[in-house]
Coordinates of C-alpha atoms and ligand atoms in Angstrom, one line a residue:
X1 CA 111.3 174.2 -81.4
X2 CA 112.2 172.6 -77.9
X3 CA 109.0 173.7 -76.1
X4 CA 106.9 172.2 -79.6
X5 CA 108.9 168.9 -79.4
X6 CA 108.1 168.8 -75.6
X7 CA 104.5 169.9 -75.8
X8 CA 104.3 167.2 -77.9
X9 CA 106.1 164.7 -75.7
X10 CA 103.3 165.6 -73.3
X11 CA 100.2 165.5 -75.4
X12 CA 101.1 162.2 -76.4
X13 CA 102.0 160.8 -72.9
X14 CA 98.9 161.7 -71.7
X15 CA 97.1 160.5 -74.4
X16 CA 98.3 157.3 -74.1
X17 CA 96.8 156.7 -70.9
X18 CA 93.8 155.3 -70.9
X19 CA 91.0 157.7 -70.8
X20 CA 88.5 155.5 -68.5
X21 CA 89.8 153.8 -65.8
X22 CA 87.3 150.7 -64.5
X23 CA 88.4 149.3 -61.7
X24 CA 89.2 151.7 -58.8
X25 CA 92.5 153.5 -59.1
X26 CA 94.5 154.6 -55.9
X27 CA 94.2 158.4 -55.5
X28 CA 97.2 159.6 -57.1
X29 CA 96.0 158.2 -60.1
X30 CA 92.4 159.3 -59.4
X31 CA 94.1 163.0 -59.2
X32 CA 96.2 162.5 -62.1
X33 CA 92.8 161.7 -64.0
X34 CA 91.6 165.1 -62.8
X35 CA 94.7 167.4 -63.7
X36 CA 95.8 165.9 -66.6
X37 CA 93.4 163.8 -68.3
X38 CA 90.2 165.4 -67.5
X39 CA 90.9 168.6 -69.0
X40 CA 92.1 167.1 -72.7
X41 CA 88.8 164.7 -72.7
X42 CA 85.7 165.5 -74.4
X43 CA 82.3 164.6 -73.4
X44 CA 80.8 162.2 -74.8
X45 CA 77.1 160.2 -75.4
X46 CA 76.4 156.7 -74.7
X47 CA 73.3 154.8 -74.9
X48 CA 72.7 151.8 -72.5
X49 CA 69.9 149.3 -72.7
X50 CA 69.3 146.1 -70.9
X51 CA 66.9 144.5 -69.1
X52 CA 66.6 144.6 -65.0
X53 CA 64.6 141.0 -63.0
X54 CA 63.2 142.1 -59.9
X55 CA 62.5 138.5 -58.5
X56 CA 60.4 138.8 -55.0
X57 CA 59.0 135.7 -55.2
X58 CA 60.4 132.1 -54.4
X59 CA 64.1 130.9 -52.5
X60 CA 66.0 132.8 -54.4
X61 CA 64.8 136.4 -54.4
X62 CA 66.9 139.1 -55.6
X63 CA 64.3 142.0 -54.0
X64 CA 63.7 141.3 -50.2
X65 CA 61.7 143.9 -47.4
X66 CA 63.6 145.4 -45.1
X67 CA 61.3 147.3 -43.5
X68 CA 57.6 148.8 -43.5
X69 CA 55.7 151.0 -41.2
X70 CA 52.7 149.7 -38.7
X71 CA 50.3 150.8 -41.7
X72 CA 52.1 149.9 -45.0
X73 CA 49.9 146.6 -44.9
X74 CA 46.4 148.6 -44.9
X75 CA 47.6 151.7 -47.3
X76 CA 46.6 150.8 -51.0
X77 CA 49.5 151.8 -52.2
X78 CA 52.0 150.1 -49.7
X79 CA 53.3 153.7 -48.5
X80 CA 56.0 152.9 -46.3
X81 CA 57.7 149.6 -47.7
X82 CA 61.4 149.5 -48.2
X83 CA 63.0 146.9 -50.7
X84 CA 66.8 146.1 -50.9
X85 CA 67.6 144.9 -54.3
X86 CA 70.3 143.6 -55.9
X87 CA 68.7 142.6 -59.7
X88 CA 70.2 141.2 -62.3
X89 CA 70.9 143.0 -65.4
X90 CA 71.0 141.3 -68.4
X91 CA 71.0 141.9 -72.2
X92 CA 67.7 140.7 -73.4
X93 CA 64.5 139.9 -71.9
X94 CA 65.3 136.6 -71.1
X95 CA 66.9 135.4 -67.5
X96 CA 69.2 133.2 -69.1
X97 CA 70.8 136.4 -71.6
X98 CA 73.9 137.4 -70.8
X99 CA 74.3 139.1 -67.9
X100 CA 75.8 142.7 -67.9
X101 CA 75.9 143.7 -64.2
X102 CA 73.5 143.8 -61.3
X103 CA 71.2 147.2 -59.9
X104 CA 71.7 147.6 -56.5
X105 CA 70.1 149.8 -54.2
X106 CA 67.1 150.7 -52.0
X107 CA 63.3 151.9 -53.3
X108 CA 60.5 152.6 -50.7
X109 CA 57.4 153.1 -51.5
X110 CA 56.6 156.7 -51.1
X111 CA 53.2 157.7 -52.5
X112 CA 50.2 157.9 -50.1
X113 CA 47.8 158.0 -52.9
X114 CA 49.8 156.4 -56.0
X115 CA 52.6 153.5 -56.6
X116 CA 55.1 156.4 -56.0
X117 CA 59.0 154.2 -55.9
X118 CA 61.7 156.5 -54.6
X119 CA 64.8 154.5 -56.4
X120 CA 67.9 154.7 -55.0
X121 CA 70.4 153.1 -56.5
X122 CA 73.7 151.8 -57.9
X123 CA 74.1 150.4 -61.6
X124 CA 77.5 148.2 -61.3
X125 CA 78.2 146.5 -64.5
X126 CA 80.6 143.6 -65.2
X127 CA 80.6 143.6 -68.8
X128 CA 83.5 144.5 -70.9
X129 CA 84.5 147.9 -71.1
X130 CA 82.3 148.9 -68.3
X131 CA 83.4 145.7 -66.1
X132 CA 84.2 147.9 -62.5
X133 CA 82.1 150.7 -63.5
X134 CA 79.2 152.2 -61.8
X135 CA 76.2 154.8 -62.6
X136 CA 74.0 156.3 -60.0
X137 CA 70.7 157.1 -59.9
X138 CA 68.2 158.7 -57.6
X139 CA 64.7 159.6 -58.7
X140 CA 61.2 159.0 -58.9
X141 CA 59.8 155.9 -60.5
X142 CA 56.0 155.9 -60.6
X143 CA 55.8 152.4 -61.7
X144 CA 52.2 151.8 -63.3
X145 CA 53.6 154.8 -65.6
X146 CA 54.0 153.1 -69.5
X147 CA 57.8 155.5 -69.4
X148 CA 59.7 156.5 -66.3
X149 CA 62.2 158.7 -66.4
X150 CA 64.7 158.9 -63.3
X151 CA 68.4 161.3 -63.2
X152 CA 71.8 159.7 -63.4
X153 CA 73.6 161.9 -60.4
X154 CA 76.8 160.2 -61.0
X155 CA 79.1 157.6 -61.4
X156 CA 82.7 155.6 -61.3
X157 CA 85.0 154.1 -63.4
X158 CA 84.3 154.6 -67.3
X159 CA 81.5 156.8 -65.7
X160 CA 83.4 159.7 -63.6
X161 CA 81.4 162.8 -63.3
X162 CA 78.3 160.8 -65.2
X163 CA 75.0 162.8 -65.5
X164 CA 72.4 161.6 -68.3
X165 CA 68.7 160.2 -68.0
X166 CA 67.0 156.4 -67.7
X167 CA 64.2 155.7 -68.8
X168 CA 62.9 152.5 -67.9
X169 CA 59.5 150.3 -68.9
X170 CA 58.0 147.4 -67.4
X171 CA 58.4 144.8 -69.8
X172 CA 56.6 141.9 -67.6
X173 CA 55.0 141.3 -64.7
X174 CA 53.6 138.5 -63.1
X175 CA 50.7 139.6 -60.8
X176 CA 50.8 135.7 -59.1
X177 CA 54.5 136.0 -57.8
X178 CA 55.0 139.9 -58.5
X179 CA 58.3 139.2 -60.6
X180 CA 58.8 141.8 -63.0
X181 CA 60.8 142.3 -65.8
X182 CA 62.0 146.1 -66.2
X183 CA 63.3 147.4 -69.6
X184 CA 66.4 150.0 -69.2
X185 CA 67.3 152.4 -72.1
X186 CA 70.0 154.9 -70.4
X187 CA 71.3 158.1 -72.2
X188 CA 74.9 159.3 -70.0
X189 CA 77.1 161.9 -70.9
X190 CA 80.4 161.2 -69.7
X191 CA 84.4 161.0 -70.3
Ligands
NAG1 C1 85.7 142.0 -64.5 O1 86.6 142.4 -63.6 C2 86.8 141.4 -62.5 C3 87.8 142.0 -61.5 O2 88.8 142.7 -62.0 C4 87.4 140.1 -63.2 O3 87.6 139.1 -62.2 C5 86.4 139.6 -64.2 O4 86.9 138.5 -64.9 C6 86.1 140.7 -65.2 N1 85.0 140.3 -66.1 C7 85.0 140.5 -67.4 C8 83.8 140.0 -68.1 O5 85.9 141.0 -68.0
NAG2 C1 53.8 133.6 -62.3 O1 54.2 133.2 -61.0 C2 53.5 132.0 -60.6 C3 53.9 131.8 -59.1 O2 55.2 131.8 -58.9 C4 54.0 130.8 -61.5 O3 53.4 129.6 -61.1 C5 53.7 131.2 -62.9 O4 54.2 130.2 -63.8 C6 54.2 132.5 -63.3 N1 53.7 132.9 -64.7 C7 54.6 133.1 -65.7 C8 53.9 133.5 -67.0 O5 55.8 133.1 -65.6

């Protein structure tokens, strides 16, 4: 009867801590997460979807080059450019929406013979439950594609041990500036 009521005692002290921890924890807690919490929690599915501006263009540009090789200017497919980005994320297509947390990260342009983006980079939300929270993602984004589908490898926060999918769609682009306007729909498995 002891060992129930204490088993108990246990179940629900570790339940009562939060499952998802936001901000960053110090790493006892970070371990405590792993031993105790980890084991109890269960997967689970959650969808994402916003909208990502890529603004190149004006005084004010979110996307800036960072580098390029002696060719990138001649190859038809800039092969050889590096961007660093750090986008805004936002609910709805429009600028002014709310915002929900900014992409940031690295692509190069890495086709010879096709607009061929390796994306590298970091999802870091500011919104609500996932305020401090992070997802990863590292893939290839052939961007004149209608659907492009790039891996989650990971993430932080309300995302520890994150895998899942994005899929992501131009929504607008304007060939004068080159602004675009990048729809995100994100499936993540996580804790
Ligand atoms: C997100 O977290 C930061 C740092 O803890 C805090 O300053 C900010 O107010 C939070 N934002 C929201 C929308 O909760
Ligand atoms: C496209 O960009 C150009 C140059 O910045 C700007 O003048 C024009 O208004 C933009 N078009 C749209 C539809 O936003």
């Amino acid at each position: 009867m002891e060992r129930v009521v204490l088993a108990l005692i246990v179940v629900a002290t570790i339940t009562a801590l939060p499952l998802v921890q936001c901000t960053a924890d110090d790493p006892m807690k970070v371990a405590h997460w792993f031993h105790a919490v980890l084991p109890l929690a269960k997967e689970k599915t959650t969808h994402l979807h916003f909208y990502l501006h890529d603004i190149v263009s004006g005084k004010n540009p979110t996307s800036i080059k960072i580098a390029q090789s002696p060719t990138s200017d001649k190859s038809p497919t800039l092969f050889g450019i590096v961007e660093m980005i750090d986008d805004v994320l936002t609910v709805g297509p429009d600028p002014n929406s709310k915002p929900v947390g900014r992409a940031q990260g690295i692509y190069g342009y890495a086709g010879k013979d096709s607009f061929s983006l390796l994306t590298n980079m970091n999802f870091v939300f500011t919104s609500k439950e996932y305020n401090g929270s992070t997802l990863s993602v590292l893939g290839n984004n052939p961007v004149l594609e209608t659907y492009r589908e790039m891996p989650i490898t990971g993430g932080t926060g309300a995302f520890r041990l994150a895998r899942g999918i994005v899929t992501s769609k131009t929504y607008s682009l304007n060939i004068t500036s080159g602004d675009a306007i990048v729809e995100y729909s994100i499936m993540v498995l996580h804790y």
